[in-house]
mmCIF file of C-alpha atoms in Angstrom:
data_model
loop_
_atom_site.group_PDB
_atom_site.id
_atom_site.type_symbol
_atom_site.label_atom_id
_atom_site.label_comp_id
_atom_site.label_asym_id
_atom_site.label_seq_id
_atom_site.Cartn_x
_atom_site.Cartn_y
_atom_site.Cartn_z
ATOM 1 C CA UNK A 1 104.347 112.664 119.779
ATOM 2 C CA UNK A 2 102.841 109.595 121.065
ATOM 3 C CA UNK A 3 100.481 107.274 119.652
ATOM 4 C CA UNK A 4 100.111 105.732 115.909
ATOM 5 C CA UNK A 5 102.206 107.494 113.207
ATOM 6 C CA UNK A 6 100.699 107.947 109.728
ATOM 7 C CA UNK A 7 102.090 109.041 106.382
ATOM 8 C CA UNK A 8 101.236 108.938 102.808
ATOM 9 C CA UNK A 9 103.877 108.117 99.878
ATOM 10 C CA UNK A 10 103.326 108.876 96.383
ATOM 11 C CA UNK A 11 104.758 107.652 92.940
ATOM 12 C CA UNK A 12 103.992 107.744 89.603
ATOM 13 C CA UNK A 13 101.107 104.881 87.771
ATOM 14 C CA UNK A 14 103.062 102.550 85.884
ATOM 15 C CA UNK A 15 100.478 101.139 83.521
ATOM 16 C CA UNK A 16 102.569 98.120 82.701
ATOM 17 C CA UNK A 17 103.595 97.898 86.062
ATOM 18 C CA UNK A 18 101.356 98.955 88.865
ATOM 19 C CA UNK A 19 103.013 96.279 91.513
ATOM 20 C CA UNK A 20 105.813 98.995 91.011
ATOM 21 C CA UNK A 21 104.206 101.494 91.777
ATOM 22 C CA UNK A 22 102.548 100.554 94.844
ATOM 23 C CA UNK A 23 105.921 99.233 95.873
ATOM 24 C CA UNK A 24 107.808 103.013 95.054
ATOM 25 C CA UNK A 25 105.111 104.508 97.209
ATOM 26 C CA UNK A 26 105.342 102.223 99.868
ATOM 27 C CA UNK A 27 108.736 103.182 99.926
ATOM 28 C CA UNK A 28 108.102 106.545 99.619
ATOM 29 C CA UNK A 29 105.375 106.568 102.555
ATOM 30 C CA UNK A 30 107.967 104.727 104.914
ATOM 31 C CA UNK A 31 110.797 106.822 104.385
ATOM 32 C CA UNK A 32 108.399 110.268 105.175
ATOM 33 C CA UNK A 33 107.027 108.200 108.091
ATOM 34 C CA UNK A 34 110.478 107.542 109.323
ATOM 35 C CA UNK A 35 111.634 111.735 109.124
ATOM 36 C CA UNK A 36 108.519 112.370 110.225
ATOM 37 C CA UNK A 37 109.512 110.594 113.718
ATOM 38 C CA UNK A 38 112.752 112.760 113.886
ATOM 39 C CA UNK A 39 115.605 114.234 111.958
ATOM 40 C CA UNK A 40 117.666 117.158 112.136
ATOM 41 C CA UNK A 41 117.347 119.665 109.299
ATOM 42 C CA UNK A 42 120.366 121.921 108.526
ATOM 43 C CA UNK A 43 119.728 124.963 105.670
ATOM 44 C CA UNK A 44 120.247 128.063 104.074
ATOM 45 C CA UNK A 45 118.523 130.638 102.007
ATOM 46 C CA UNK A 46 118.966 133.586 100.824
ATOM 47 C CA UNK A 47 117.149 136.919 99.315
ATOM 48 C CA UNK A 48 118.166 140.008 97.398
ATOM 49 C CA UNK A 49 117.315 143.785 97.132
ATOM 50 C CA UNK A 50 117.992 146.065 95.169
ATOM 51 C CA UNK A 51 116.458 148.798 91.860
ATOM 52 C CA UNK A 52 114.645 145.698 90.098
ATOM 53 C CA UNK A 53 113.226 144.375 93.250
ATOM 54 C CA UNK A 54 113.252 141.597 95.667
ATOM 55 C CA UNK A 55 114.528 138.170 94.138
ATOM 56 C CA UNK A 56 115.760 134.792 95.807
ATOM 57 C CA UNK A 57 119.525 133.728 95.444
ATOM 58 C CA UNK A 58 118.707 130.224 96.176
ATOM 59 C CA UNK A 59 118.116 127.902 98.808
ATOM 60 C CA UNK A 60 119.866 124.296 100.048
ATOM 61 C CA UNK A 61 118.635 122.121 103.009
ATOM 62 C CA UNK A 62 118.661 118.909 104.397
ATOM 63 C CA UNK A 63 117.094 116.192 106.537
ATOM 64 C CA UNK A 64 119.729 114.061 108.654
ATOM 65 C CA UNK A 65 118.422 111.253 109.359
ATOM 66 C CA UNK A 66 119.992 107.528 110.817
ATOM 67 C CA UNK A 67 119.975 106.022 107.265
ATOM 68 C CA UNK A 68 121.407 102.582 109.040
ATOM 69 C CA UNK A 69 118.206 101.705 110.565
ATOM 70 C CA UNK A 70 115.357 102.951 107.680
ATOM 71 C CA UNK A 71 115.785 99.230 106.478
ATOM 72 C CA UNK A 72 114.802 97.424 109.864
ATOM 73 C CA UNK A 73 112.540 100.522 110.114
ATOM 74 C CA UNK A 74 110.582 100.085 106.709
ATOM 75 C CA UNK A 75 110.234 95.987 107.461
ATOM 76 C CA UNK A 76 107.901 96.876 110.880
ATOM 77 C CA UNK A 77 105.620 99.946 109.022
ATOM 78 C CA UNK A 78 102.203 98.942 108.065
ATOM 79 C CA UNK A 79 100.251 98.864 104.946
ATOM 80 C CA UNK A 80 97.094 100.459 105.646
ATOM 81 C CA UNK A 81 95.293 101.681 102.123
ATOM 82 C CA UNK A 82 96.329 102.310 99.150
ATOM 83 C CA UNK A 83 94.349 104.680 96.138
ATOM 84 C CA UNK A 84 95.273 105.033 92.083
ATOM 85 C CA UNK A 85 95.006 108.981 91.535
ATOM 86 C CA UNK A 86 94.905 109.262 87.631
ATOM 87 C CA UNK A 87 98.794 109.386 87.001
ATOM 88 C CA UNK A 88 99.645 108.588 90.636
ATOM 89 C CA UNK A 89 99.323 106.326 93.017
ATOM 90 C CA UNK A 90 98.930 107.088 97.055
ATOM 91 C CA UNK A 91 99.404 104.987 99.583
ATOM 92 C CA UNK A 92 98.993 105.275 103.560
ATOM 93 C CA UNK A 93 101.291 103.267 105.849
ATOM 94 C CA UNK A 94 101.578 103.528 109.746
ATOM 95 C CA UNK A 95 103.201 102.300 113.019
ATOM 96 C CA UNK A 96 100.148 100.460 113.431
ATOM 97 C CA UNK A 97 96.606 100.043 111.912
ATOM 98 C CA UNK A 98 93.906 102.274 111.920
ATOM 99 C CA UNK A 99 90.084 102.336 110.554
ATOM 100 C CA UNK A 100 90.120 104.190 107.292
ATOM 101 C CA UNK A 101 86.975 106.305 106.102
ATOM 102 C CA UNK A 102 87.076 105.765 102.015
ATOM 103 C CA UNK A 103 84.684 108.468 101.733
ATOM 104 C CA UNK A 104 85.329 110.930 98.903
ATOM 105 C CA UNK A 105 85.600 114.526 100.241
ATOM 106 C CA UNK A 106 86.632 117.778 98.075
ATOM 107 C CA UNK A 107 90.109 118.980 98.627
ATOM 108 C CA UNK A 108 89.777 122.306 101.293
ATOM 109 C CA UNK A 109 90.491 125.496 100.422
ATOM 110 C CA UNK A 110 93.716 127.176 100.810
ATOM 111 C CA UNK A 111 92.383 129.832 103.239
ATOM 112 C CA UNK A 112 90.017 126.982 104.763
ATOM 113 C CA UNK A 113 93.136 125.201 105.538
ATOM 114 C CA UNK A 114 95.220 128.239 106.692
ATOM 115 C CA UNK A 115 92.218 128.987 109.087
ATOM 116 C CA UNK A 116 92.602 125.709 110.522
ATOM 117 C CA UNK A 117 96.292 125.896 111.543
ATOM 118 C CA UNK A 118 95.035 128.950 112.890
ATOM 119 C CA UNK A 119 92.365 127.824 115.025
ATOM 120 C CA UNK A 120 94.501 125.300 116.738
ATOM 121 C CA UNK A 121 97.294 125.456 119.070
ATOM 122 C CA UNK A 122 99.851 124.312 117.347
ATOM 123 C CA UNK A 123 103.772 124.464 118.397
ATOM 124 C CA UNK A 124 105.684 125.403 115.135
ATOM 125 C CA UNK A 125 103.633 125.557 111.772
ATOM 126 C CA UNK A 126 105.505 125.668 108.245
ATOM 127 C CA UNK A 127 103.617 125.897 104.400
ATOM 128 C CA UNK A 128 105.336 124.299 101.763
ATOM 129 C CA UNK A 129 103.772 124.671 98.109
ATOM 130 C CA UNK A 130 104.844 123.552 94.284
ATOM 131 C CA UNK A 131 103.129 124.125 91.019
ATOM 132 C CA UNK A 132 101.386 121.047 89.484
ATOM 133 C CA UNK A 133 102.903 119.179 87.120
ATOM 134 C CA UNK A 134 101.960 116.029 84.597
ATOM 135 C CA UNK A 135 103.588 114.061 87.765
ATOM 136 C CA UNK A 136 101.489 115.966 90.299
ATOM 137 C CA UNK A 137 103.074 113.115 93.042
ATOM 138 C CA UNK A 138 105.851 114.934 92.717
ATOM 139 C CA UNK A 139 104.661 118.402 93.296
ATOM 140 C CA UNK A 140 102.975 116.749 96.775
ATOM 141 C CA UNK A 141 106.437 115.850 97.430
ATOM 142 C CA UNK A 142 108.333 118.896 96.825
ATOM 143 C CA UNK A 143 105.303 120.999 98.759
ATOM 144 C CA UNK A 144 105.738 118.563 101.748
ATOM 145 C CA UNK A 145 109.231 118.816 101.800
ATOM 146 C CA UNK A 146 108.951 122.816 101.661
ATOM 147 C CA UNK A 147 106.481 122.648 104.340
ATOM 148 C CA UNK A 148 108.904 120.786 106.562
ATOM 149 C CA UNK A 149 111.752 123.126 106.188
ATOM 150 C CA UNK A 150 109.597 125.863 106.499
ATOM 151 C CA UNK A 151 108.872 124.823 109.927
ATOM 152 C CA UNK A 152 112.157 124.457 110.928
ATOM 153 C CA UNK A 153 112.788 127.855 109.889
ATOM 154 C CA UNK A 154 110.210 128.893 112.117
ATOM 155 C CA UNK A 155 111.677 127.136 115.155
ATOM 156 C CA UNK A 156 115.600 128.266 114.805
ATOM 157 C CA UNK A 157 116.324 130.709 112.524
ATOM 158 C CA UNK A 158 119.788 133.124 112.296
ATOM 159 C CA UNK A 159 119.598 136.259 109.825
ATOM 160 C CA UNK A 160 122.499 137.971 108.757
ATOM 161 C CA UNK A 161 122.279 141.047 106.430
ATOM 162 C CA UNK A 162 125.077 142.657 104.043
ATOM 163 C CA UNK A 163 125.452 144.839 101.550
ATOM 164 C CA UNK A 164 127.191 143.140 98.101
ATOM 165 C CA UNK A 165 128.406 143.640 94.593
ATOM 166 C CA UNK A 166 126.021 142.472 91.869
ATOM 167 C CA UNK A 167 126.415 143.618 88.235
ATOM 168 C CA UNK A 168 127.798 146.872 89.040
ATOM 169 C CA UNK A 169 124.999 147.510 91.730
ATOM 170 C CA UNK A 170 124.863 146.950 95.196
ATOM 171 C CA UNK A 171 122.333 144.971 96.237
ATOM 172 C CA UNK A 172 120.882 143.825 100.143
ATOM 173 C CA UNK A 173 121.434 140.293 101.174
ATOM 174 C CA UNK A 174 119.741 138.840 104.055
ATOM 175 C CA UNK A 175 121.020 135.199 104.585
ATOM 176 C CA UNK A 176 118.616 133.103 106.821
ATOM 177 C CA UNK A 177 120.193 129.757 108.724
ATOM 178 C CA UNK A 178 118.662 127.196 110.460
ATOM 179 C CA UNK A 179 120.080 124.103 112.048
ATOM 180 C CA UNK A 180 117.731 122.646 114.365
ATOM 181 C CA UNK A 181 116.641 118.519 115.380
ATOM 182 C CA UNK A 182 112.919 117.622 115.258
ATOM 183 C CA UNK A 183 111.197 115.760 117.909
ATOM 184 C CA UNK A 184 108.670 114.674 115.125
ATOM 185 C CA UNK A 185 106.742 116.030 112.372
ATOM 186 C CA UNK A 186 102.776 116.017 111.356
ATOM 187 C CA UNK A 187 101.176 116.849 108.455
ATOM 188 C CA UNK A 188 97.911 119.092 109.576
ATOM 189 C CA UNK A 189 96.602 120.192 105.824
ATOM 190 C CA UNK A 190 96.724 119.764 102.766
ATOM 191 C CA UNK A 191 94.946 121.882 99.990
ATOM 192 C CA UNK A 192 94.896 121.760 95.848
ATOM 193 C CA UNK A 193 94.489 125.406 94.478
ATOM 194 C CA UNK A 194 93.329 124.275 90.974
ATOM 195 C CA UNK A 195 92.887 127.719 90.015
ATOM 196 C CA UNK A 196 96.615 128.684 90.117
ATOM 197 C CA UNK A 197 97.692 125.562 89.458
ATOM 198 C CA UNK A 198 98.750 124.929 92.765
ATOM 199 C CA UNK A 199 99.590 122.090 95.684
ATOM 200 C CA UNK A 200 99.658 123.249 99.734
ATOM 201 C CA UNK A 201 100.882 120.667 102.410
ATOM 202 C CA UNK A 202 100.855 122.255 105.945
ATOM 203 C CA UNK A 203 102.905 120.641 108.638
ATOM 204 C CA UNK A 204 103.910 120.697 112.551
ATOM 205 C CA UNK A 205 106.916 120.723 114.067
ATOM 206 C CA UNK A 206 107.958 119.577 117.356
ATOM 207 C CA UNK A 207 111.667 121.232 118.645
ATOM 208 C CA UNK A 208 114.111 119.057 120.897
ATOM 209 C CA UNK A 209 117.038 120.791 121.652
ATOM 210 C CA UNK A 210 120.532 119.362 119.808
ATOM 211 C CA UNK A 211 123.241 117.312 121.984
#
């Protein structure tokens, strides 16, 4: 994935302190920018079945990253804009400037969005979506970070299924694994569903085998 990087960061408006606040989502943005470039995601989820239905049994994953060099990392990214959201504050950083268009557009539909993965080629795509909150930075967060685990589901992905034990019924487990390293990541949508209360972030994934 050649070329400039770009990623936003979020945190919350600190009223009293906005110099804060730009700096937390600086930090925010640089750290994304840095996974973004590659990582190796390792996780697990699972899903029952049984006579009430289909329900999740939880779901841990996580991004390994070389936390030794985010510092040095952080020092060379680049400011590029910055914009107060109501209660949040977003700000764009990069491996090196680019024009910005300040231009206020509406937020694109869900299935506008979903048509545009679509319509493009596209190696590995994965959704990621939250409800919104009073802190809706942090349901952009969350969504993002679904959205990137999501993909790497989509790239390396072992099910297992078993029958097991659950309050004196048996129930059907299917236990989905992934452990895979990404070449780099790109955010390709995002979409606010403000009728169900709803963020989307849509990303790609680029595979590179592990060593």
């Amino acid at each position: 994935m050649g070329g400039i990087h770009l990623a936003i960061g979020f945190a919350q408006s600190y009223v009293r302190n906005m110099e804060a606040s730009y700096e937390e989502a600086f930090a925010d943005a640089a750290k994304r920018l840095y996974v973004d470039r590659g990582c190796r995601v390792t996780g697990e989820r699972a899903q029952g079945s049984g006579p009430v239905g289909s329900f999740s049994l939880g779901e841990v994953a996580e991004f390994h990253t070389n936390e030794t060099g985010l510092d040095n990392f952080t020092q060379a990214v680049i400011h590029i804009d910055s914009v107060r959201c109501g209660k949040y504050i977003v700000v764009l950083v990069g491996t090196g400037m680019v024009d910005v268009d300040n231009k206020i557009t509406p937020s694109p539909t869900v299935e506008k969005a979903r048509k545009c993965l679509e319509e493009n080629d596209l190696q590995a795509c994965g959704s990621g979506t939250c409800r919104t909150s009073y802190y809706q930075n942090l349901s952009w967060q969350e969504a993002e970070r679904a959205a990137r685990i999501d993909a790497a589901y989509s790239i390396a992905s072992e099910v297992h299924h078993f029958r097991q034990k659950m309050d004196n019924q048996m129930v059907d487990v299917t236990v989905n694994k992934t452990d895979v390293a990404i070449a780099g990541y790109k955010t390709v949508g995002r979409a606010l569903d403000k009728k169900n209360k709803q963020v989307w972030v849509f990303v790609e994934a680029i595979k590179e085998p592990l060593r």
